[in-house]
Coordinates of C-alpha atoms in Angstrom, one line a residue:
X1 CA 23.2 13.6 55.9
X2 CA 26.1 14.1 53.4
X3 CA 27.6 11.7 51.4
X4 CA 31.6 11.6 51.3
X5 CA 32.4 14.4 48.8
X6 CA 30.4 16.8 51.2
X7 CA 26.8 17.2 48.9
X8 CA 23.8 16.4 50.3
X9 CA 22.8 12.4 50.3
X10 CA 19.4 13.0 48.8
X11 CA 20.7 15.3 46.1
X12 CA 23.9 12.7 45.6
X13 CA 21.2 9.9 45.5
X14 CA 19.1 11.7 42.7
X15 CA 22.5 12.6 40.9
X16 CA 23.5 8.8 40.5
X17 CA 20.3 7.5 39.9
X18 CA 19.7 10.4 37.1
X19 CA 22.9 9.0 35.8
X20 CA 21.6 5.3 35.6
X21 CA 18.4 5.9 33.8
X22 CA 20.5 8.1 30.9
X23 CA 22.8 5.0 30.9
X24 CA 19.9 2.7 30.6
X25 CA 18.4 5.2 27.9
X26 CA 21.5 5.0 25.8
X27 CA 21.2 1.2 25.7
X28 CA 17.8 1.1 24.0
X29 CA 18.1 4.2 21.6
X30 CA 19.1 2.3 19.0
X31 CA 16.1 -0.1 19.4
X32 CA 14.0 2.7 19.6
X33 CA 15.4 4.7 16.7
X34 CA 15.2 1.6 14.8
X35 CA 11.6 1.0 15.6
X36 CA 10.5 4.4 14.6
X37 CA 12.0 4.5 11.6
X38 CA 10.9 1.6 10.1
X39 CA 7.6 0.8 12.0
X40 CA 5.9 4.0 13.7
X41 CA 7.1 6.6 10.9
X42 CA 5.7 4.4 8.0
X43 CA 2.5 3.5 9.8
X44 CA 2.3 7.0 10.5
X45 CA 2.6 8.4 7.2
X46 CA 0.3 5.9 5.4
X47 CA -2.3 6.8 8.1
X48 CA -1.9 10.6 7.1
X49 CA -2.0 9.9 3.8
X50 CA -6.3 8.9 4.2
X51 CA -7.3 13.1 5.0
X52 CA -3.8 14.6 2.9
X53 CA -4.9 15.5 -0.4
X54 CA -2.5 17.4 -1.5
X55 CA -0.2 15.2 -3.5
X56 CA 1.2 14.9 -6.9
X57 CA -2.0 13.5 -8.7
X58 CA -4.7 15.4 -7.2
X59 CA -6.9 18.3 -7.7
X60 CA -4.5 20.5 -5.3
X61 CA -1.3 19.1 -5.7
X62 CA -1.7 19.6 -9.4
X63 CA -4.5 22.0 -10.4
X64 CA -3.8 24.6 -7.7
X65 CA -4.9 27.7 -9.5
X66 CA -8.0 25.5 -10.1
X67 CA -8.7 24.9 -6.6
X68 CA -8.2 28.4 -5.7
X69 CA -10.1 30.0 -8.2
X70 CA -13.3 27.5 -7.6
X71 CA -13.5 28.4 -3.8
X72 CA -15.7 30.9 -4.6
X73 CA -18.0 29.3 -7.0
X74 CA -21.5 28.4 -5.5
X75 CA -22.1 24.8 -6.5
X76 CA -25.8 25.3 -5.6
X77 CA -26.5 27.8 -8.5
X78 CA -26.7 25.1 -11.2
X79 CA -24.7 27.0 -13.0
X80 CA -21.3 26.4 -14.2
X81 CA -18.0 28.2 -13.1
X82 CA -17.5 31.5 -14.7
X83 CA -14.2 32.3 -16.8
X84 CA -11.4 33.0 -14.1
X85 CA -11.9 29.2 -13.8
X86 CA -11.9 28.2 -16.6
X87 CA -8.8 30.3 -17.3
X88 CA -7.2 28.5 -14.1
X89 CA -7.6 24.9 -15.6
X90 CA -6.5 25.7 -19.2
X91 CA -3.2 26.8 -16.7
X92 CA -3.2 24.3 -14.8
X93 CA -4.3 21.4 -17.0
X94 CA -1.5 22.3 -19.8
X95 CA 1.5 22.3 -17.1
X96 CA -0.1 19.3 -16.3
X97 CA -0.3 17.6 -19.4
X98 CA 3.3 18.6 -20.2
X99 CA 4.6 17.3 -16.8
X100 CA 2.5 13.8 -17.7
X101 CA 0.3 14.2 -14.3
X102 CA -3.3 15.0 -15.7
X103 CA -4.1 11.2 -16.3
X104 CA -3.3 11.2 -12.0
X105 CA -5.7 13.7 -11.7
X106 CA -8.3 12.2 -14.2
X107 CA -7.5 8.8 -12.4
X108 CA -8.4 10.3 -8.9
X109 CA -11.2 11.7 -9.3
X110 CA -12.0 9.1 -11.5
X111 CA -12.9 7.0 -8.2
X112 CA -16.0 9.6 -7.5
X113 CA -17.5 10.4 -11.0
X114 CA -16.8 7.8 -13.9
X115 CA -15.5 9.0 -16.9
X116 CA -13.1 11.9 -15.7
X117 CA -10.0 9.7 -16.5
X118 CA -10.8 9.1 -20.2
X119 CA -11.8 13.2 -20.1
X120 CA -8.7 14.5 -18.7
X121 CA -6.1 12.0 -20.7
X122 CA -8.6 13.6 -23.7
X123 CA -8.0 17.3 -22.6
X124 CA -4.0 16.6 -22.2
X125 CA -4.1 16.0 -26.0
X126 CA -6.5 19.0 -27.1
X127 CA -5.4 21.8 -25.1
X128 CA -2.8 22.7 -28.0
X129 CA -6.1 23.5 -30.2
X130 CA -6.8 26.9 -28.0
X131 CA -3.4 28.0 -28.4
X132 CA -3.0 27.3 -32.0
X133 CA -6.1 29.6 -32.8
X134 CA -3.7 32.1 -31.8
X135 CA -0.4 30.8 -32.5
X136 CA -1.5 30.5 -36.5
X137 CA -2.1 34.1 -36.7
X138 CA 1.1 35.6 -35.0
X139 CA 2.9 33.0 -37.1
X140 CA 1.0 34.3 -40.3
X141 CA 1.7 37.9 -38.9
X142 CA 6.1 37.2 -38.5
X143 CA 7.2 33.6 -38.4
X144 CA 9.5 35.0 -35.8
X145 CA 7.2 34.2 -33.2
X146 CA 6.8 30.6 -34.2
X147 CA 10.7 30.6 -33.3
X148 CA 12.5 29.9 -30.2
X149 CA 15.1 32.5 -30.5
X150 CA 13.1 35.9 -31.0
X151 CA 11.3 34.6 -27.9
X152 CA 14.2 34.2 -26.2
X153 CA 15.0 37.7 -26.7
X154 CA 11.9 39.3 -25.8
X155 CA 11.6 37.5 -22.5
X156 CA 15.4 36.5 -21.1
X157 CA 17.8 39.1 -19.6
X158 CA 20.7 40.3 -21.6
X159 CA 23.1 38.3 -19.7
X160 CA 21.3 35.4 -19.6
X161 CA 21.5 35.6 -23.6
X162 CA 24.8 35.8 -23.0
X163 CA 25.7 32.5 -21.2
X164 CA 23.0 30.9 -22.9
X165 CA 24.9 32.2 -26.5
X166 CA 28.1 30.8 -25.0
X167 CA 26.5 27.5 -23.5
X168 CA 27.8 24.4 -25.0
X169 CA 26.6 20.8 -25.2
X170 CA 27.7 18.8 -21.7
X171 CA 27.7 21.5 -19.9
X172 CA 25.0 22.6 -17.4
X173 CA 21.9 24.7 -18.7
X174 CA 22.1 28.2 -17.1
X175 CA 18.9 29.0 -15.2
X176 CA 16.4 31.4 -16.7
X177 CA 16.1 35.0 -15.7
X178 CA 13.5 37.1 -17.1
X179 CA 14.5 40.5 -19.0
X180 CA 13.4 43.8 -16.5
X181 CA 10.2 45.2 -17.3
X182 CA 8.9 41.9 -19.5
X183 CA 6.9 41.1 -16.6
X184 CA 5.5 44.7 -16.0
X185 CA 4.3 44.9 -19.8
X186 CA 3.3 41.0 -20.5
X187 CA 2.3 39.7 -16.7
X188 CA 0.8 36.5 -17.7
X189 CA 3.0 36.0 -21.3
X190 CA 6.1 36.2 -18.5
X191 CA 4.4 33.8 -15.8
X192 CA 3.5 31.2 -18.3
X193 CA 7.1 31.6 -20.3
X194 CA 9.0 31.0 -16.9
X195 CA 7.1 27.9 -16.7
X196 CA 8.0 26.9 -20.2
X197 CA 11.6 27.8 -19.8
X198 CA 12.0 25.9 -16.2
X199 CA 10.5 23.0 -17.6
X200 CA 12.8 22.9 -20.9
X201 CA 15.8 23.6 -18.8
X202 CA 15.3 21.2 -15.9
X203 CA 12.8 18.3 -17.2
X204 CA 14.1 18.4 -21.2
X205 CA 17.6 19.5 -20.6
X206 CA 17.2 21.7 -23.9
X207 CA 18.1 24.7 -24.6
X208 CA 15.5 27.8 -24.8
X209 CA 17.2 29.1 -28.1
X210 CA 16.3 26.0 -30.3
X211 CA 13.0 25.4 -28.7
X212 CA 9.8 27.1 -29.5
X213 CA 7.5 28.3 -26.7
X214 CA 4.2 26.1 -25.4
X215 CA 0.9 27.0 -27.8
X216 CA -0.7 28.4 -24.5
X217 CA 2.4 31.1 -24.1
X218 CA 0.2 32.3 -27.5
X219 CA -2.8 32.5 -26.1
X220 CA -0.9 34.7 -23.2
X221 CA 0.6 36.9 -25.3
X222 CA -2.8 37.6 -26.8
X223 CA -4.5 38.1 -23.5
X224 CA -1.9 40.9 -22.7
X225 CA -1.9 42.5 -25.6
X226 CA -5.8 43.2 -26.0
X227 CA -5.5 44.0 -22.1
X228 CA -2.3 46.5 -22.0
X229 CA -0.2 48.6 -24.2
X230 CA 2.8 47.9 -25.9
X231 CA 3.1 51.2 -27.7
X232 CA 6.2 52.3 -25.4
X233 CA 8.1 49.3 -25.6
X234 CA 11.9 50.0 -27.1
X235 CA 13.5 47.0 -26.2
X236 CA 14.3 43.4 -28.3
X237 CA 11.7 42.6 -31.1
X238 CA 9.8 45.9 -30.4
X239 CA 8.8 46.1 -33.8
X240 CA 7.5 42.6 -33.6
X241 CA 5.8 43.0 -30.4
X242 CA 4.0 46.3 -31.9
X243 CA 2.9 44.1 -35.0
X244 CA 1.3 42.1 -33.2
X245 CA -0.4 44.2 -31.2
X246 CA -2.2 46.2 -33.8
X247 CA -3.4 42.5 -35.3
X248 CA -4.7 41.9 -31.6
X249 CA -6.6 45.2 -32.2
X250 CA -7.9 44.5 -35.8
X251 CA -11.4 43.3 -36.0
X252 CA -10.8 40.5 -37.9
X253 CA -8.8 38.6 -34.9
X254 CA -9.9 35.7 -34.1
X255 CA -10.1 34.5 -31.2
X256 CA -11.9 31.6 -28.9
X257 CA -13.3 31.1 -24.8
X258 CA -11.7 29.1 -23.1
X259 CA -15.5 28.1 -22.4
X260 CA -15.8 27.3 -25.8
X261 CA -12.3 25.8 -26.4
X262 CA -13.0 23.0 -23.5
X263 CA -16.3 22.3 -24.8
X264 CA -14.7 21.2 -28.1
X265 CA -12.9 18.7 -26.5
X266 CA -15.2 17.2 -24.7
X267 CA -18.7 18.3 -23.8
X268 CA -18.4 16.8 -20.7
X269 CA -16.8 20.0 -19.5
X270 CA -20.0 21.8 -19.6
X271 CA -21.1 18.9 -16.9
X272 CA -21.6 20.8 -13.7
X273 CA -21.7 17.5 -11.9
X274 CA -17.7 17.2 -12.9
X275 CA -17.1 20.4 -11.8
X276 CA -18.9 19.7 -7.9
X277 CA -16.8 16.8 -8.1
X278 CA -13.4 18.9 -8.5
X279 CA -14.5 21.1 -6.1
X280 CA -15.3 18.6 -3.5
X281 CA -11.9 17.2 -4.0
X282 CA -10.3 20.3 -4.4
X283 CA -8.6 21.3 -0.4
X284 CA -5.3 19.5 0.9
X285 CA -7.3 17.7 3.6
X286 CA -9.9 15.6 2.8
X287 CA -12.8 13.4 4.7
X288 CA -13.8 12.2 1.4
X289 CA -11.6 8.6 1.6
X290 CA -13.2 8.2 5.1
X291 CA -16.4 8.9 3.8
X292 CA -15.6 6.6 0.7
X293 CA -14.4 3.6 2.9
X294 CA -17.7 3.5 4.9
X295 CA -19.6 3.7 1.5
X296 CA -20.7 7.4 1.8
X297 CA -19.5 10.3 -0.7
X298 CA -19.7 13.7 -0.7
X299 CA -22.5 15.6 -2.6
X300 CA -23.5 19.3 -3.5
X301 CA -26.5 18.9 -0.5
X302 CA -23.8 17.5 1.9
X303 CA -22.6 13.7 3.3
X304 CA -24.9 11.2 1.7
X305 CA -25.2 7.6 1.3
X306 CA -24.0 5.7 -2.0
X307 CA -26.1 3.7 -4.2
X308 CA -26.8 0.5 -2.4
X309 CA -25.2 -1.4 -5.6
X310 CA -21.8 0.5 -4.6
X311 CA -21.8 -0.5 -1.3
X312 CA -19.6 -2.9 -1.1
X313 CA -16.9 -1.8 2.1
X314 CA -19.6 -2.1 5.1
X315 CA -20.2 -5.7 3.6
X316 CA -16.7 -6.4 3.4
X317 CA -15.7 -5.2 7.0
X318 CA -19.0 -7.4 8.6
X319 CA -17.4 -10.2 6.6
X320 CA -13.9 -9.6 7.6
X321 CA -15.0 -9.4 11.3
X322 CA -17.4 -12.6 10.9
X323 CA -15.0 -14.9 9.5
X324 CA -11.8 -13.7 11.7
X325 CA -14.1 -15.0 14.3
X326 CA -15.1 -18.3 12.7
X327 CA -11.6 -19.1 12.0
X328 CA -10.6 -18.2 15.6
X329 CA -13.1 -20.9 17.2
X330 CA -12.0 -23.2 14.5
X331 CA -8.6 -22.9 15.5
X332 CA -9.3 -22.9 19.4
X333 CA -11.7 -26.2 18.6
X334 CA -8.7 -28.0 17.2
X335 CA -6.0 -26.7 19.0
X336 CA -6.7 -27.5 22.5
X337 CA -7.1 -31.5 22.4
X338 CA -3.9 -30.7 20.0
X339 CA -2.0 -28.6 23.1
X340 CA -3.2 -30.8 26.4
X341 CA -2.1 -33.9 24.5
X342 CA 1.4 -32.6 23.7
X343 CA 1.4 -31.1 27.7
X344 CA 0.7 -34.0 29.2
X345 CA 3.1 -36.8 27.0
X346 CA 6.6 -37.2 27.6
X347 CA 9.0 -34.7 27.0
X348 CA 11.0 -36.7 24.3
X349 CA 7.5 -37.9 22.4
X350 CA 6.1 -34.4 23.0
X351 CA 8.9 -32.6 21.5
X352 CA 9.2 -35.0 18.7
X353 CA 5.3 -34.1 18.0
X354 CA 5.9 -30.9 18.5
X355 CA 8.2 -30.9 14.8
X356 CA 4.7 -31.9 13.0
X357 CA 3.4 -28.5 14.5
X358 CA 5.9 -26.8 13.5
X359 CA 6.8 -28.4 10.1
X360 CA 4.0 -26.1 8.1
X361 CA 6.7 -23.3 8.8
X362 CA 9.0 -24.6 6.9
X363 CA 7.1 -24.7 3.5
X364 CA 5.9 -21.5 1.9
X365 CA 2.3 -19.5 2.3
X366 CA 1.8 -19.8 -0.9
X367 CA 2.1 -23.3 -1.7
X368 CA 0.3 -24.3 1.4
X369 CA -2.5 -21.8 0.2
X370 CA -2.2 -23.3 -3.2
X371 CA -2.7 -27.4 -2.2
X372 CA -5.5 -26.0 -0.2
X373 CA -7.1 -24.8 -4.0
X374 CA -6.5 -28.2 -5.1
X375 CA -7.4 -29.9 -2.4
X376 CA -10.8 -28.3 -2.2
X377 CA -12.2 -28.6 -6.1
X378 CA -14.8 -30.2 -6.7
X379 CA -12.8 -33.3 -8.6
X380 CA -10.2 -32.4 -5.5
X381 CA -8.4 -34.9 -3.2
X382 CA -11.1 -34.3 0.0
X383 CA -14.2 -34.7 -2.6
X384 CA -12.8 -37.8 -4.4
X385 CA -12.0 -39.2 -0.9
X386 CA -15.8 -38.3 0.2
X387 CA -16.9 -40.0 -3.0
X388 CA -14.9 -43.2 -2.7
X389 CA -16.5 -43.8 1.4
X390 CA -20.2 -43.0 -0.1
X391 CA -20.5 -39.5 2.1
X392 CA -21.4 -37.9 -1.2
X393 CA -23.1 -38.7 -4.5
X394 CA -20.4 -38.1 -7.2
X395 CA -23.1 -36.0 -8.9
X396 CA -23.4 -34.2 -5.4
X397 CA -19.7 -33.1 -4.8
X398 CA -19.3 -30.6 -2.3
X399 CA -18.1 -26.7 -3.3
X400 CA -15.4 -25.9 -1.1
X401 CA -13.5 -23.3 -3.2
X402 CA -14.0 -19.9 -4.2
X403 CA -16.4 -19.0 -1.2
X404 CA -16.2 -19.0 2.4
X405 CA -16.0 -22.0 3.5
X406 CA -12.5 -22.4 1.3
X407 CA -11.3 -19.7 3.2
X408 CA -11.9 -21.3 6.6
X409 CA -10.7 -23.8 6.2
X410 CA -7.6 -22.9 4.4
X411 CA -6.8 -20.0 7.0
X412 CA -7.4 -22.5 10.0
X413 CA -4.9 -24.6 9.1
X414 CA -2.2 -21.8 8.2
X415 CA -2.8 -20.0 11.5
X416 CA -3.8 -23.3 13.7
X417 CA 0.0 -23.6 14.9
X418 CA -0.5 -20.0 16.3
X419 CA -3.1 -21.4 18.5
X420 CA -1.2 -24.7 19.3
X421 CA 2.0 -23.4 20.9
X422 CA 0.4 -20.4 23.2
X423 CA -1.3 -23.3 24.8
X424 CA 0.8 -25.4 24.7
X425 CA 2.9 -23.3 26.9
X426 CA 0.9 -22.6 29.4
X427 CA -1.1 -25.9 29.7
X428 CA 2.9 -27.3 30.1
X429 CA 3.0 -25.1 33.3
X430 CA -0.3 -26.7 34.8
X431 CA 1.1 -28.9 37.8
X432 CA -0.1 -32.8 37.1
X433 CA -0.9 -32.9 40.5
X434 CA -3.7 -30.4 40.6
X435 CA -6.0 -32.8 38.6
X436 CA -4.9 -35.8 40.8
X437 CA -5.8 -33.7 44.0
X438 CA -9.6 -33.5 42.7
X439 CA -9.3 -36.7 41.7
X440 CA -8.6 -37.7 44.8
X441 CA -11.3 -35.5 46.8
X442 CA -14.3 -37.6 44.6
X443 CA -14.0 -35.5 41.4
X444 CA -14.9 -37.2 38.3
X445 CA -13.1 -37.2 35.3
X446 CA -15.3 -34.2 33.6
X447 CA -15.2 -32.2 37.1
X448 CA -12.0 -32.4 37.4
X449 CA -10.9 -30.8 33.8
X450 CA -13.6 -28.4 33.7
X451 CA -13.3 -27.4 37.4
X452 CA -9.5 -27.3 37.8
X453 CA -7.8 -27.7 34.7
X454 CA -9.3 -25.9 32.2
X455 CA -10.0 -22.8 34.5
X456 CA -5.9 -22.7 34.6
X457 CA -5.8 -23.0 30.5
X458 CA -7.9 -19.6 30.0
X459 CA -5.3 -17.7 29.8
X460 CA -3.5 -19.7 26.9
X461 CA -6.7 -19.6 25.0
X462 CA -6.8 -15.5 25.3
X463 CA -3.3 -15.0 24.1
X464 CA -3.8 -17.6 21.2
X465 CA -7.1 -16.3 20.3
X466 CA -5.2 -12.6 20.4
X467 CA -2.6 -13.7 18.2
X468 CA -4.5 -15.6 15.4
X469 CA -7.7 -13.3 15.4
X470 CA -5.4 -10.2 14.9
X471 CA -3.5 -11.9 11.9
X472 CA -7.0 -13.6 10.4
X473 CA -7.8 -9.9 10.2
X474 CA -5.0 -8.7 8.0
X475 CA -4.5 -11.9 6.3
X476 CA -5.1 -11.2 2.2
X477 CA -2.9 -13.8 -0.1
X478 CA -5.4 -16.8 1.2
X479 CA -8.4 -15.3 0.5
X480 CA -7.4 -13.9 -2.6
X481 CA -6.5 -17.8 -3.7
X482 CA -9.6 -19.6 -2.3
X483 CA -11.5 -17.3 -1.2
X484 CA -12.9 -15.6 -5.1
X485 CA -15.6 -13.3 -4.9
X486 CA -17.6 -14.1 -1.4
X487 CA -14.6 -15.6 0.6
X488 CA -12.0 -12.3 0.4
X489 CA -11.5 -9.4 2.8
X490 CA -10.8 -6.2 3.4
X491 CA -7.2 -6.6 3.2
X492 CA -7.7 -8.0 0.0
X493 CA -8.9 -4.5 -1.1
X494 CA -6.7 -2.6 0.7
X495 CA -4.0 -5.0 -1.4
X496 CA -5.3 -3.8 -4.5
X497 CA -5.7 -0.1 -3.9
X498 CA -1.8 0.4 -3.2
X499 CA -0.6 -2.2 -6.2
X500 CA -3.4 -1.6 -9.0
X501 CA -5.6 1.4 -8.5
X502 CA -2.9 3.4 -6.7
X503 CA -5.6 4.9 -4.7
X504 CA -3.1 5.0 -1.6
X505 CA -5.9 7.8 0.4
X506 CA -8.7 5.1 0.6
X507 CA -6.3 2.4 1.1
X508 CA -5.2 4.4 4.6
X509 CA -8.6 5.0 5.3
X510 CA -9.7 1.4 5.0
X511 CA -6.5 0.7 6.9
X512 CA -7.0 3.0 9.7
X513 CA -11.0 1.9 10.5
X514 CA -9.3 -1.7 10.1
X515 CA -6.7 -0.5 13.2
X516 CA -9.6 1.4 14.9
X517 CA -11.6 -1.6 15.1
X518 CA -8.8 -3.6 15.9
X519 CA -8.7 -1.5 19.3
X520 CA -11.5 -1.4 20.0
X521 CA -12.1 -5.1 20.3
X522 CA -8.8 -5.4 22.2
X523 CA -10.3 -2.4 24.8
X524 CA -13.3 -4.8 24.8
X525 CA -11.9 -7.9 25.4
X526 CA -9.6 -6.4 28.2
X527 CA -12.7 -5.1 29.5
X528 CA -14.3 -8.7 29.1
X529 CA -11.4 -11.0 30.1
X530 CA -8.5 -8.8 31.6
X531 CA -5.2 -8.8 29.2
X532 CA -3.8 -9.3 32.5
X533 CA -4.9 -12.9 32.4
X534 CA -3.1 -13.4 28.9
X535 CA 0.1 -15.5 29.9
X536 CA 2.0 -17.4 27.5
X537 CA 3.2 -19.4 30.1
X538 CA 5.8 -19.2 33.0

């Protein structure tokens, strides 16, 4: 068949209806682009960010020659790292300590071995000592090379001197650019200096002829002068650079390990147990905030177990999962005589009930949250109420607060309307006349609600029970109020990794077995109950 511009019907069909379904696309791409942006791609980046460990702050983002050069080291040896590692932290640690990050990295792995935070904010301020070993005596030798301008020379191209000689204040620093054959004859004086000169020119804003190089640009210049041979050099401050070389040669040079010069500052640096740890935590992808969130660590010998007094997530996610639950049946409990009352009244007195369910809406989380920590002290309103009828002795009050109970209670009334109107609406849509039909057939009262009626409620109780156990779950600002040190969650630690100990990796991780189990119980419960069953009414 052909349709009336001659083309086949079928392919005409497919043609229009392709046409519909871009149309209907069109309409929800902004919906969808919307969602993604704000919900999927931040969810989706705080999940990566429990295996990335490769960030500002940690052992790879900011000590990378560290965590290249202690690849090779064999942990098992009991012996610690030999020099090129060394020689790789003193690097990395001072670009570190210049760029303020090496308190991140002491903080991070401060969460596996105690102590490395107050270590590396110590190292930050020693590392000048090395350098100044050698710094002193090329200073001693020609206080040119205690002086930013003779450096500049030696190191910057001619017309880089140039613009830099013609640079004035306002105007834009012009970008370094290292002199020909300066990297040939001083390799790792060049590589440290570039560093030096990129940081003064982007981070200070300064200019490389009034600023004298870093202390560990010293230590360089030493290295490659008792390594190579200067003896050929013609170029800027050869005379200089000569000097110095026969003092490098002289016997009575000092100079210091960078072994030795760590130890100084802190003995700790000979702890081999410090350097596992910064090898453990050393590649961009991680399992260690997994392994952290289910109380496990990583060891020399492999995966282990923590001490049992540092186990403290399993026993938080048990109790996050208990009490979700307790709250849930609470809420269901009170709820349902709650819902079938306000389904079977009047519309007008129903609706004008239905403003006292809603009315905790209007009024903030946290003051509801906070009346509940009044109410529930021991000299609270419900004790001195329990008192005054005789219930309880006033030397006997009851404690409500700071523990589980408190959060119970507390949480069931904040999420209770959650419960209330899911089955509210579907109890609404219960025909009267089902009940009055069993009635009629010789049903008692009892037989006739559990037989009839509350069969036809089920699926009102699933969607509220979805709703509030989900939220229970995540819920932190209650338990954090009334719930002190037996009554809080998970959440509640989550909370504080990503405002106070900035530990954003185990936060993800907690997050993510939070979401995992999440699932699961939803796959369970479908597999239970049927989500198909879930109405909300209709």
């Amino acid at each position: 068949m052909l349709a009336a511009d001659g083309t086949p019907l079928k392919r005409s069909l497919a043609r229009a209806l392709r046409a519909q379904k871009l149309r209907a696309l069109a309409l929800i791409a902004p919906l969808l682009l919307f969602v993604l942006i704000t919900f999927i791609a931040p969810i989706a980046d705080m999940l990566f960010r429990s295996v990335d460990d490769s960030q500002q702050g940690t052992v790879h983002g900011t000590m990378p020659l560290t965590a290249e050069a202690i690849k090779d080291w064999d942990a098992s040896t009991g012996d610690l790292p030999g020099d090129a590692v060394f020689d790789a932290a003193y690097t990395d640690l001072f670009i570190a300590a210049e760029n303020k990050l090496h308190s991140r990295v002491g903080s991070r792995l401060n969460y596996e071995k105690t102590g490395s935070s107050s270590l590396f904010r110590k190292t930050g301020r020693g590392l000048d000592d090395i350098g100044e070993v050698y710094q002193d005596q090329f200073k001693d030798l020609d206080r040119d090379w205690d002086e930013a301008e003779p450096w500049a020379e030696l190191m910057g191209s001619p017309d880089w001197l140039k613009a830099m000689e013609g640079w004035e204040k306002g105007d834009p620093l012009p970008a370094f650019e290292m002199r020909d054959g300066v990297a040939d004859l001083l390799p790792r004086t060049a590589e440290i200096y570039r560093a030096f000169a990129d940081f003064t020119i982007d981070e200070d804003e300064k200019s490389l002829l009034k600023e004298e190089p870093w202390s560990i640009v010293h230590t360089r210049l030493y290295e490659d002068l008792r390594d190579g041979d200067s003896s050929g050099y013609s170029g800027p401050r050869a005379e200089m650079l000569k000097a110095a070389d026969a003092l490098v040669d002289s016997p009575d040079f000092e100079t210091i390990a960078l072994k030795d010069g760590f130890e100084q500052i802190d003995e700790d640096w000979l702890d081999i147990d410090l350097w596992q740890t910064i090898k453990a935590y050393s590649p961009a992808y991680t399992s260690g905030y997994f392994l952290n969130a289910v109380d496990m660590q990583k060891t020399p010998d492999g995966v282990a177990l923590r001490d049992e007094k540092e186990r403290i997530y399993g026993l938080l996610f048990k109790r996050t999962m208990f009490m979700s639950l307790m709250i849930t049946f609470s809420c269901i409990m009170l709820a349902y005589p709650v819902a079938y009352l306000l389904s079977n009244l009047p519309m007008r007195t129903a609706n004008l009930l239905m403003i006292l369910v809603l009315l905790p809406f209007w009024t903030s989380l946290l003051v509801r949250t906070s009346a509940w920590k009044v109410m529930l002290q021991q000299q609270g309103v419900i004790n001195d109420v329990l008192v005054w009828i005789g219930l309880v002795g006033d030397d006997a009050r009851l404690v409500m607060i700071n523990n589980q109970l408190g959060t119970i209670i507390a949480m069931t009334h904040i999420l209770l309307p959650f419960m209330i109107l899911p089955m509210y609406s579907v109890m609404s849509t219960i025909p009267p006349y089902y009940v009055r039909a069993a009635k009629s057939l010789g049903a008692t009262n009892w037989t006739a609600f559990w037989r009839v009626y509350f069969p036809q409620s089920v699926p009102g109780i699933g969607a509220g029970s979805i709703l509030v156990f989900i939220l229970a779950i995540g819920y932190y600002i209650t338990p954090e109020i009334v719930g002190g040190t037996t009554g809080t969650f998970i959440s509640n630690r989550i909370a504080y990794h990503i405002s106070s100990s900035l530990n954003w990796g185990l936060a993800a991780a907690l997050g993510t077995i939070l979401l995992a189990a999440v699932l699961i119980l939803y796959w369970a419960y479908d597999r239970i109950v049927g989500i198909d069953n879930v109405k909300l009414g209709g």
